[in-house]
Short mmCIF file of C-alpha atoms in Angstrom, two decimals:
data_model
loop_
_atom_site.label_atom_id
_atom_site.label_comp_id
_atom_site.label_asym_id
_atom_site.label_seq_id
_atom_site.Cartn_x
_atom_site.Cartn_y
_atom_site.Cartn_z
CA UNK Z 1 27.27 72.61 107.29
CA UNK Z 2 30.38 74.28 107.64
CA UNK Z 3 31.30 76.87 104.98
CA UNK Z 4 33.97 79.78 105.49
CA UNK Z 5 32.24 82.73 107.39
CA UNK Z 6 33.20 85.64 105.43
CA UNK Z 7 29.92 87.54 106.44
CA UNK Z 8 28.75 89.65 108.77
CA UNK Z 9 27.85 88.08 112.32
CA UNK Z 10 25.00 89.59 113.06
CA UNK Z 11 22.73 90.67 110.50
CA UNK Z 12 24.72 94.13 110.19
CA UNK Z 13 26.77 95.57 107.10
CA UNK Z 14 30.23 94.64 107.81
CA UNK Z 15 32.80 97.48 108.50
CA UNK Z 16 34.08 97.99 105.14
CA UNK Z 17 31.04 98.72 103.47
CA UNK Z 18 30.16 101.59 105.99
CA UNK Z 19 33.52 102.79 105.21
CA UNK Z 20 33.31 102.49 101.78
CA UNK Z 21 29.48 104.35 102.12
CA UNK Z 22 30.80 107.14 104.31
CA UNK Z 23 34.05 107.58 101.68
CA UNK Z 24 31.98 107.50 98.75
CA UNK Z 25 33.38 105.02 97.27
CA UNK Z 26 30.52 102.38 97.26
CA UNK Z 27 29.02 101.06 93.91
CA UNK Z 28 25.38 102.83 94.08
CA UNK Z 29 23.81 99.75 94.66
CA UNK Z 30 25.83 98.71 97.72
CA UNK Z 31 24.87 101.59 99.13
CA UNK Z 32 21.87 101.85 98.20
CA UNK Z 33 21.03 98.31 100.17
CA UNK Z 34 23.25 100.08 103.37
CA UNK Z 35 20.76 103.00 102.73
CA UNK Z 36 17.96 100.68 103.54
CA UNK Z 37 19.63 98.97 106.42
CA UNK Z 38 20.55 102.30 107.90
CA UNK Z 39 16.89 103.31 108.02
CA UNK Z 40 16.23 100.88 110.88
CA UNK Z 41 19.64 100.37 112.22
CA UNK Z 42 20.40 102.70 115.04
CA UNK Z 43 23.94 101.09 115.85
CA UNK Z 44 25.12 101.53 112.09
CA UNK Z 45 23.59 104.90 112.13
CA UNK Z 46 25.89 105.58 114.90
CA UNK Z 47 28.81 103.97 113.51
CA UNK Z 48 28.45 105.99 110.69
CA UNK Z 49 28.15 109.28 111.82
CA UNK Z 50 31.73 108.78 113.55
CA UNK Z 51 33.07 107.54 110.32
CA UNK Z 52 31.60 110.23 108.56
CA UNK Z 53 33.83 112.83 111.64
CA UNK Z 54 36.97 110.42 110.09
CA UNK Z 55 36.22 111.95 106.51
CA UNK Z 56 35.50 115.35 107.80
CA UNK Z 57 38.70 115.44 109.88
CA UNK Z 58 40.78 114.44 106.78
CA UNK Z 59 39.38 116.95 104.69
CA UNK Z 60 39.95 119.74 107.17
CA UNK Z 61 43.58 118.65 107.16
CA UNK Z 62 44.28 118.98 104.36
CA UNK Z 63 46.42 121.72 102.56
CA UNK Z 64 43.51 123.98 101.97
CA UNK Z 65 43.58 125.09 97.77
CA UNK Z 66 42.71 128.80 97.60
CA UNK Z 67 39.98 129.73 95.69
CA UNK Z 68 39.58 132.70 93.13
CA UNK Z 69 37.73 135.80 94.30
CA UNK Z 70 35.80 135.80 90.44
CA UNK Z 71 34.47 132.12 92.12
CA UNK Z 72 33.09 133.40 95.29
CA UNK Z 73 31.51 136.59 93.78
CA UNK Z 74 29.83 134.27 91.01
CA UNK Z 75 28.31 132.49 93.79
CA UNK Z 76 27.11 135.18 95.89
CA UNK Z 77 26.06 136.65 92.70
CA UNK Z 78 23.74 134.30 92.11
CA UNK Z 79 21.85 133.56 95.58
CA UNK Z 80 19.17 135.71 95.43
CA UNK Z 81 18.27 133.86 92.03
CA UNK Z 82 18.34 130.50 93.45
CA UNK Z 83 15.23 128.45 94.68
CA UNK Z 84 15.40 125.11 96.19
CA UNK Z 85 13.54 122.27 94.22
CA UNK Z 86 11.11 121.48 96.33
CA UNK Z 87 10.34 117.27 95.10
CA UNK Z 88 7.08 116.75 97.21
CA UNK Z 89 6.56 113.04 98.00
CA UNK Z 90 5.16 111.27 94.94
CA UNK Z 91 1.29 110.98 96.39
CA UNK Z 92 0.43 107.31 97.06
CA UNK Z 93 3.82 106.70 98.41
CA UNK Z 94 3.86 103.62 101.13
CA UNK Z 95 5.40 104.77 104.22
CA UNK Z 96 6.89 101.19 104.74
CA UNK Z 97 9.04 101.50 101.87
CA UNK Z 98 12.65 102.41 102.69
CA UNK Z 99 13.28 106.06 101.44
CA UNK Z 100 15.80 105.22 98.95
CA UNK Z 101 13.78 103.06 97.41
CA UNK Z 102 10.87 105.41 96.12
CA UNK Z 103 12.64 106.41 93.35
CA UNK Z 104 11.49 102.99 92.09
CA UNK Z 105 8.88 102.06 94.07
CA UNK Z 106 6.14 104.82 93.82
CA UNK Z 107 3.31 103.07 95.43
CA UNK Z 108 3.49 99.74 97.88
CA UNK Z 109 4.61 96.44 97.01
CA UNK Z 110 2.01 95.24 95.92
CA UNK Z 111 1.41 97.34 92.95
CA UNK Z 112 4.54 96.58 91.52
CA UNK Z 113 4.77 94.35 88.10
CA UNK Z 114 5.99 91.17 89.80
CA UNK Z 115 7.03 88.34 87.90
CA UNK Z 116 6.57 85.15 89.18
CA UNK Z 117 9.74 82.74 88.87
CA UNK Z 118 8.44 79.87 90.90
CA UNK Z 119 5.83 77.94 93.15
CA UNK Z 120 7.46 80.49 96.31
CA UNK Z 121 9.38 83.44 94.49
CA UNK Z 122 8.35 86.45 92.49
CA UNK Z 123 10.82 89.12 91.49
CA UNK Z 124 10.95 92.61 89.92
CA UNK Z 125 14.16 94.09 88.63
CA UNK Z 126 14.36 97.66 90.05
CA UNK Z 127 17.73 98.79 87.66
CA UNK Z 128 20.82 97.63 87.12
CA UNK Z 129 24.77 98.80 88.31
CA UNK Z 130 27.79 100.10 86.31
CA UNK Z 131 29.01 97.00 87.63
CA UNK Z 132 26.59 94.69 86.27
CA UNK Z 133 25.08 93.79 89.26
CA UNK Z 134 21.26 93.40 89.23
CA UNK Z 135 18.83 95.39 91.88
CA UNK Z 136 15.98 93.64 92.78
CA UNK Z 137 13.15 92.86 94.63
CA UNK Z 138 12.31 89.08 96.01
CA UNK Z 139 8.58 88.16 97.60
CA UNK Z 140 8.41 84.94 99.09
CA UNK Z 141 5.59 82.96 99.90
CA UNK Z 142 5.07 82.64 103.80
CA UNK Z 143 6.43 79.18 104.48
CA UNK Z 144 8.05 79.09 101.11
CA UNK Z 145 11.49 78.38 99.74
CA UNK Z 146 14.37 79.64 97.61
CA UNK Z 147 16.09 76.63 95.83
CA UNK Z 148 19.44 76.23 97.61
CA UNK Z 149 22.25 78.22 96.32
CA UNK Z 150 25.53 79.65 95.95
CA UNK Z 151 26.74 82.28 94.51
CA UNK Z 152 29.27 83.66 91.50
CA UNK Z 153 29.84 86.87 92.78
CA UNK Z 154 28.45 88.58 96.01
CA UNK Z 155 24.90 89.03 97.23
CA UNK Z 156 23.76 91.78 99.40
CA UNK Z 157 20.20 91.46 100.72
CA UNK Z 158 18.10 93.89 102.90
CA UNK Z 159 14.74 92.44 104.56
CA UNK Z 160 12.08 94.76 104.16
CA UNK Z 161 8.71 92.96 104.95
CA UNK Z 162 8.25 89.84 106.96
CA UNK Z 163 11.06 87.64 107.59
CA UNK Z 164 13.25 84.35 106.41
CA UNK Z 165 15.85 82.19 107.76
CA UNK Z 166 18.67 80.41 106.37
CA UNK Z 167 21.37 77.79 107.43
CA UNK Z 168 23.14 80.43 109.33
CA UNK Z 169 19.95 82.53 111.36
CA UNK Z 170 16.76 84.26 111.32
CA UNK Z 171 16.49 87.73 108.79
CA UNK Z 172 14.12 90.20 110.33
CA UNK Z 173 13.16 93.54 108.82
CA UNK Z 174 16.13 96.04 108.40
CA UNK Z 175 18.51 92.71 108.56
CA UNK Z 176 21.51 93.24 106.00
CA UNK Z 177 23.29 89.81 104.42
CA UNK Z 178 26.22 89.40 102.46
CA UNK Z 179 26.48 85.98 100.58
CA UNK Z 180 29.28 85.34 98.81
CA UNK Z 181 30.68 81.80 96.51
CA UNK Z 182 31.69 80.61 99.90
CA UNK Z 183 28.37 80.38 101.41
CA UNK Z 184 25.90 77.72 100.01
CA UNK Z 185 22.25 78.50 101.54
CA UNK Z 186 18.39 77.77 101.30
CA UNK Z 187 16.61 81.25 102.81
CA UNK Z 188 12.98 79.77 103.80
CA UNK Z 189 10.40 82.74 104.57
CA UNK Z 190 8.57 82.44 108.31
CA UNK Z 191 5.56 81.00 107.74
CA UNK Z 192 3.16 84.02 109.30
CA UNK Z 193 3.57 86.16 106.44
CA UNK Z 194 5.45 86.53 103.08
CA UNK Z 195 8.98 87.99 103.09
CA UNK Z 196 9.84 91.07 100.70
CA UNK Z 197 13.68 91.23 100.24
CA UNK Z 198 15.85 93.71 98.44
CA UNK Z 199 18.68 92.11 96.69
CA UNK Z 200 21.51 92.90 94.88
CA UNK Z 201 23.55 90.19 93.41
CA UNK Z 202 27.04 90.83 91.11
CA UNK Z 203 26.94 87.37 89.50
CA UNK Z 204 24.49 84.56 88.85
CA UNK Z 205 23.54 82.68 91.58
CA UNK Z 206 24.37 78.75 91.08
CA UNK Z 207 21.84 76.71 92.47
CA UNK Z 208 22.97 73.09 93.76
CA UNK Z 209 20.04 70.99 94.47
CA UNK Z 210 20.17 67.77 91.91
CA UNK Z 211 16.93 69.06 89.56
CA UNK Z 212 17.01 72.40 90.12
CA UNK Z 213 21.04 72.51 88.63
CA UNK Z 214 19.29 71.80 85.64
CA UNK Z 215 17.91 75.17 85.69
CA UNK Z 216 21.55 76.75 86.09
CA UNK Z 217 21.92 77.57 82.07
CA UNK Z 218 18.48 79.32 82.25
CA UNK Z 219 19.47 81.50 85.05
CA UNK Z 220 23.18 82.94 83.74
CA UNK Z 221 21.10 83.72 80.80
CA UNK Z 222 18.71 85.95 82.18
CA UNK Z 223 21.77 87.53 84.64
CA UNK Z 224 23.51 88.28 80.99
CA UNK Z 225 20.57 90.00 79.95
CA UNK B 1 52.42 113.23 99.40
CA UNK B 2 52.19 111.81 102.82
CA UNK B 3 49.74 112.50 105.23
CA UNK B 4 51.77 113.72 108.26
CA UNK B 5 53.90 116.29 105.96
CA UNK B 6 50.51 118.01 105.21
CA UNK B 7 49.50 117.91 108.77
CA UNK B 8 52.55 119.47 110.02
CA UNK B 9 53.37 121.37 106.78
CA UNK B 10 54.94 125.24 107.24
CA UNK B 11 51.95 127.48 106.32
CA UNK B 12 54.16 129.67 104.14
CA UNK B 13 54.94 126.56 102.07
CA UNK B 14 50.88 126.24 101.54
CA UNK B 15 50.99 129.56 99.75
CA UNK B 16 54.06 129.10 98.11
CA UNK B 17 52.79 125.92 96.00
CA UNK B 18 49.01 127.21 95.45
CA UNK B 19 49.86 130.89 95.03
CA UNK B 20 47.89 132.83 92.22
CA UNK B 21 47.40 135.97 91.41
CA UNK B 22 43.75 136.10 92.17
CA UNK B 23 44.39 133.77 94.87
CA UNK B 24 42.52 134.74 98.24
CA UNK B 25 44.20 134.39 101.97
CA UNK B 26 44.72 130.67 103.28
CA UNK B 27 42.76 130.02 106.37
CA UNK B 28 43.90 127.94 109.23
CA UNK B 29 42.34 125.13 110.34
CA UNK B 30 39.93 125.69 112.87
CA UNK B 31 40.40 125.87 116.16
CA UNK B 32 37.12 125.92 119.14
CA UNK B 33 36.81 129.49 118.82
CA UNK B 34 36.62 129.66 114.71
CA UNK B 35 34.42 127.02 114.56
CA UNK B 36 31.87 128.36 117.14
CA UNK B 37 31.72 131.75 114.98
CA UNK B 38 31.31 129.45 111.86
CA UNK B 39 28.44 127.97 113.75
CA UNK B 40 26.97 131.76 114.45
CA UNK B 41 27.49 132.19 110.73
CA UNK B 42 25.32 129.08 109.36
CA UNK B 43 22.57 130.05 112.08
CA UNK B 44 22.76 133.96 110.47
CA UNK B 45 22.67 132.11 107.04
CA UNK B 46 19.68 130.47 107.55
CA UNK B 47 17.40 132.75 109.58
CA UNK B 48 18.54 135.71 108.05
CA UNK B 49 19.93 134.94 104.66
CA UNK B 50 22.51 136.78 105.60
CA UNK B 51 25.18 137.11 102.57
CA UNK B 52 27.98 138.47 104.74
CA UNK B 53 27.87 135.21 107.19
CA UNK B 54 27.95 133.24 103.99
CA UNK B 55 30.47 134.96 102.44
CA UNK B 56 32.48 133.76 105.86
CA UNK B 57 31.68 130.32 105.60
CA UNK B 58 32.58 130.71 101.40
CA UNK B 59 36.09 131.59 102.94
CA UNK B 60 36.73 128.95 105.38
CA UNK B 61 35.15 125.98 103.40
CA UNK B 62 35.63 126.80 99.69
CA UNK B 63 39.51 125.98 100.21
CA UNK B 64 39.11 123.08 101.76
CA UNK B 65 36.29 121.99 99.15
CA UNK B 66 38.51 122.48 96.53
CA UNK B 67 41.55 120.78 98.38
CA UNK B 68 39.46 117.66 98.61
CA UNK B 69 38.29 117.43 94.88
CA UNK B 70 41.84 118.00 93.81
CA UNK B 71 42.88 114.68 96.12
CA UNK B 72 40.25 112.46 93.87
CA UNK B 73 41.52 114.44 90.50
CA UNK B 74 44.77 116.06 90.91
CA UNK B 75 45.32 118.67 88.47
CA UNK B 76 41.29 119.10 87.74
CA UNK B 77 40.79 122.86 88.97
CA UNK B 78 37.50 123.45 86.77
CA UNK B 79 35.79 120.34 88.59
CA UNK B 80 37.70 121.37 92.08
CA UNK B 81 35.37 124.56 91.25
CA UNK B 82 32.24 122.85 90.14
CA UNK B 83 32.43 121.51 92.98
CA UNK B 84 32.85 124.02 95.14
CA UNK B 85 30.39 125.82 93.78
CA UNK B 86 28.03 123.23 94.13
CA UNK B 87 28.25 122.64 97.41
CA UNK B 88 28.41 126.51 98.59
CA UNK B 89 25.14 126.36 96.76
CA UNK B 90 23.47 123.83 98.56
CA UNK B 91 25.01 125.00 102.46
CA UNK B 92 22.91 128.08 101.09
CA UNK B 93 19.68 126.29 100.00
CA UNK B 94 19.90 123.52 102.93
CA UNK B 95 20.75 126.07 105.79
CA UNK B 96 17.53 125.19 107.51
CA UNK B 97 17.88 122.08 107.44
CA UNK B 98 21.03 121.72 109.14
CA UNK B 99 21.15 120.41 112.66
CA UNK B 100 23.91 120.97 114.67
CA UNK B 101 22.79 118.51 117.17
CA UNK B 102 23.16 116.20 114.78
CA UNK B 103 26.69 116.94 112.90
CA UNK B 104 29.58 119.27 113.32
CA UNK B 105 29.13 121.70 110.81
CA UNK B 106 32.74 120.07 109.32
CA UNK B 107 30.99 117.03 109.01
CA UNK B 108 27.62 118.12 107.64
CA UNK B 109 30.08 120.05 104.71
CA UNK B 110 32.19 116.83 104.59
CA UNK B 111 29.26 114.60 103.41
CA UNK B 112 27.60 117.59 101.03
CA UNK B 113 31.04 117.40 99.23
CA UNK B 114 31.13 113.72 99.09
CA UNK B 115 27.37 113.49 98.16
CA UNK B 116 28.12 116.33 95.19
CA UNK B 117 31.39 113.81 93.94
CA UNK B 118 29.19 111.08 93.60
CA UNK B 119 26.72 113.17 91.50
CA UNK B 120 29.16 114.37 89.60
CA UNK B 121 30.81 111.48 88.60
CA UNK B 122 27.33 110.23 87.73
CA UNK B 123 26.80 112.80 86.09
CA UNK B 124 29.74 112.59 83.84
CA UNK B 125 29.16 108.95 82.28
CA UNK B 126 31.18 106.97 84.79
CA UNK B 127 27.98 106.64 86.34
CA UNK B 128 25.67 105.03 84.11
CA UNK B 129 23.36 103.74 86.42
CA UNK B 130 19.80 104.93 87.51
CA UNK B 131 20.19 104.85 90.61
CA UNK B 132 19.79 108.75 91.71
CA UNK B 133 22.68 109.24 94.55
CA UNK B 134 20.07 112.02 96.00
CA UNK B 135 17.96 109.48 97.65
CA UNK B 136 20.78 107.15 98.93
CA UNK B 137 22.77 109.71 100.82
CA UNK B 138 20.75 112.75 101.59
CA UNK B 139 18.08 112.21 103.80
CA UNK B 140 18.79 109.89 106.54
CA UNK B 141 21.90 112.32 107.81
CA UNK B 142 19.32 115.37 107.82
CA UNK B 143 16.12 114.08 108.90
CA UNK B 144 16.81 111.36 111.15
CA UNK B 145 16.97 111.94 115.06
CA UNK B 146 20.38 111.81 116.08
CA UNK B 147 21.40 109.17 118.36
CA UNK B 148 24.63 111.80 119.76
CA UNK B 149 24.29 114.84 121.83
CA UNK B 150 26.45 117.57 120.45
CA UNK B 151 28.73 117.41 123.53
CA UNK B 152 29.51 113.67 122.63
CA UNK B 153 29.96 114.57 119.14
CA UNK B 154 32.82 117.21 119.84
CA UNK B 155 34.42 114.81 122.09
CA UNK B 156 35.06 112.26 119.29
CA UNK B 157 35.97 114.91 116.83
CA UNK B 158 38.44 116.15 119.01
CA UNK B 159 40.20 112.68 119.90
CA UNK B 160 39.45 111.97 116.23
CA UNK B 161 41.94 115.10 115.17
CA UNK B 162 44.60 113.88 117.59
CA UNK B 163 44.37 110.67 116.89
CA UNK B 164 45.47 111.34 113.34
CA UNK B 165 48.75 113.22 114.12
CA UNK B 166 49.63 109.96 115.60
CA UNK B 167 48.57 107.09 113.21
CA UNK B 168 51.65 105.66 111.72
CA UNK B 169 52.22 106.41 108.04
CA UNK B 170 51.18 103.54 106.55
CA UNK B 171 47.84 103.74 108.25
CA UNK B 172 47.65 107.48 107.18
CA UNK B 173 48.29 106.69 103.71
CA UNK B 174 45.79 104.32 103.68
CA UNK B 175 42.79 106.42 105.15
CA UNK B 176 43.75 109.27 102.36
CA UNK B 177 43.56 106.80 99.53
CA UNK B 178 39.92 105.34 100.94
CA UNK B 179 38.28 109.06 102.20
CA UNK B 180 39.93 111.53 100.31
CA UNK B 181 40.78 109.99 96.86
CA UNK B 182 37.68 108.00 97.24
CA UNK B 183 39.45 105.16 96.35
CA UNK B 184 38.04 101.22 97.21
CA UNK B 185 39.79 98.91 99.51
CA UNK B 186 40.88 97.02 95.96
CA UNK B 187 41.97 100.11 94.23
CA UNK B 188 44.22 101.11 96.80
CA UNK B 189 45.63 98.16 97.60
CA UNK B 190 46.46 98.00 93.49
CA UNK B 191 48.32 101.79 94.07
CA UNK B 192 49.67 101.00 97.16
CA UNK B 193 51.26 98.10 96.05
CA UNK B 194 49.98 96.21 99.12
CA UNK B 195 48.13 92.88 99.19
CA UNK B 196 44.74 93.27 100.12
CA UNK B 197 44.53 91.67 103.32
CA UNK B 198 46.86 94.68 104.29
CA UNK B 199 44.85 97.70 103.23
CA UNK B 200 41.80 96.33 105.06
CA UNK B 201 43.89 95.38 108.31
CA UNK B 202 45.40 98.71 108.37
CA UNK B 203 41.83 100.63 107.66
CA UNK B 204 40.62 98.50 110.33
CA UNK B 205 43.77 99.31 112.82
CA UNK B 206 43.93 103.24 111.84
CA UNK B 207 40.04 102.82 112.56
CA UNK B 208 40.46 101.36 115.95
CA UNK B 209 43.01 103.75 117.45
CA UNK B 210 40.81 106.75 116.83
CA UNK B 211 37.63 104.79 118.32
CA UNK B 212 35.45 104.84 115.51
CA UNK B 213 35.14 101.32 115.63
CA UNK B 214 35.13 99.61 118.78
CA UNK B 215 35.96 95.72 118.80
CA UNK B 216 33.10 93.69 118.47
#
């Protein structure tokens, strides 16, 4: 199948979403599945820290805004008062669970509240966006299938357990995917072990199979909510 | 205002525009041998908490701080000094933590500044989310081994700062609208008055001349 390839080639954020992470300017959840990536990505790590020396060179050319000397002896005034929140590590945290995503995930996977939307898929809404767009998590069964789909706005997905596959490759751990309404696919999980997937998504997905577009009212409903 | 007229700008102009009365001296930019004694400072800071090598780092940095909060809201000096204050806070707090083999010092301040803007605007309802910023951005730039040697990392930072003095305006315009006003791809191309297509081509060039990204 032939669709427009507006998506990264190789399992990697594209450029502008570094850019917009290193800037700033990323909605949280974007970044929060780049965060994930980055974890396990050594060439993105890279590519980041030079666009991070981009942002820092900018700033430092800039026309620098003198500051008031009733500022700076507020702030040394206060040092000796200051102690630095020390968070320790929720206890029972699961190594294997990207960093960013203990905020939500306080033990492993598998003690989460998962919901069960099909035969293959469960899912667990982590939060939402100020954008609307839904944070979740996605277990498939090994072997099993997501309903082919496409989607209304853009999906980002992060692999964090196991692995899947899809018209266009295989996803391994770490892998980062943007869908978009231009890309019609059917991820199927390996068949060794189930796939956990983080997964972002800005619109209702649409699926296309004959039966299963049936089921298309159902889902926009549940996006809404 | 355009980026090369700030790049080249007359010094004496700087003071002119910001002048206050409580207004402290304008540093330069920093050249190798300021930013090696800035280095000697943030290693005094965090062995020694000493409040004399801070109050040198306060001097060079808080300027610029406030500079770069007053790109994203011009005209906002109580949040240019929130911020400020926030981040001379944590340089303080996160001393020890800061690898130089890792980051310039620059860029390790750069991303503590961007880091406190996001919180900030979370903070102040445009954010509504709970998604907690903290966890996104802090830890992989601190904890991480880095994949550059500080040699390497000087090298791009240096063809980096030349680089810039010779990007063509329109590509200079763009990088200030996406890194300094924090602005997306979209939203510039909206204030530009640019299609699209445009902004991200000329990101992409701007990107390409300083090698930050290297063709695929």
């Amino acid at each position: 199948m032939t669709t427009a390839n507006h998506s990264s080639p190789d399992n990697h954020p594209p450029d502008e979403l570094l850019i917009g992470y290193s800037a700033g300017s990323l909605p949280l959840s974007q970044a929060l599945c780049i965060s994930a990536h980055l974890e396990h990505c050594n060439t993105c790590q890279r590519k980041l820290q030079r666009l991070n020396l981009v942002g820092s060179a900018l700033m430092q050319q800039l026309q620098p805004s003198p500051t008031s000397a009733r500022l700076k002896s507020s702030i040394l005034d206060q040092l000796d008062n200051l102690i630095e929140e020390q968070t320790p590590p929720p206890s029972g945290t699961d190594s294997s669970v990207p960093r960013c995503l203990r905020q939500f995930i306080r033990g492993g996977y598998h003690n989460l509240n998962w919901k069960r939307v099909s035969k293959d898929i469960s899912r667990i809404e982590l939060c939402r966006d100020n954008n609307g767009a839904r944070v979740e998590l996605l277990k498939i069964r090994p072997g099993g299938a997501v309903a082919t789909h496409t989607h209304l706005g853009d999906e980002y997905t992060v692999v964090l357990e196991g692995s899947f596959s899809d018209e266009k490759g295989l996803y391994q751990r770490g892998d980062f995917l943007r869908r978009d309404h231009n890309d019609r696919h059917t991820p199927v999980a390996t068949h060794d072990r189930e796939c956990i997937c983080l997964a972002v998504s800005e619109g209702p997905i649409q699926l296309t199979g004959f039966f299963s577009r049936l089921l298309n009212p159902f889902i926009r409903r549940t996006h809404a909510g | 205002m355009p980026l090369e007229n700030r790049i080249n700008s007359d010094p004496n102009a700087v003071r002119n525009t910001y002048h206050t009365p409580m207004s402290t001296t304008v540093k330069k930019p920093a050249g190798g041998g300021e930013s090696a004694s800035l280095g000697v400072c943030m290693r005094r800071v965090a062995k020694h908490r000493d409040k004399d090598a801070f109050a040198k780092l306060f001097d060079h940095y808080a300027p610029q701080l406030r500079a770069y909060s007053l790109a994203h809201e011009p005209g906002a000096g109580l949040v240019a000094d929130e911020l400020v204050q926030e981040v001379m806070i944590r340089v303080w707090l996160k001393a020890g933590k800061y690898n130089a083999g890792l980051s310039s010092l620059n860029t390790w301040i750069f991303t503590l500044a961007r880091n406190c803007r996001i919180d900030h605007l979370r903070r102040n309802k445009r954010y509504v989310t709970t998604i907690d910023p903290a966890d996104i951005f802090n830890d992989i730039e601190d904890e991480n081994p880095g994949p550059f040697q500080q040699a390497q990392i000087s090298r791009i930072e240096e063809n980096i700062h030349a680089g810039l003095k010779e990007l063509p305006r329109g590509q200079a315009e763009v990088l200030t609208k996406v890194y300094l006003e924090g602005k997306s791809h979209r939203q510039a191309s909206v204030e530009l008055e640019l299609p699209l297509g445009t902004v991200k081509s000329r990101v992409r060039l701007a990107l390409k001349k300083l090698e930050v990204l290297l063709t695929r």
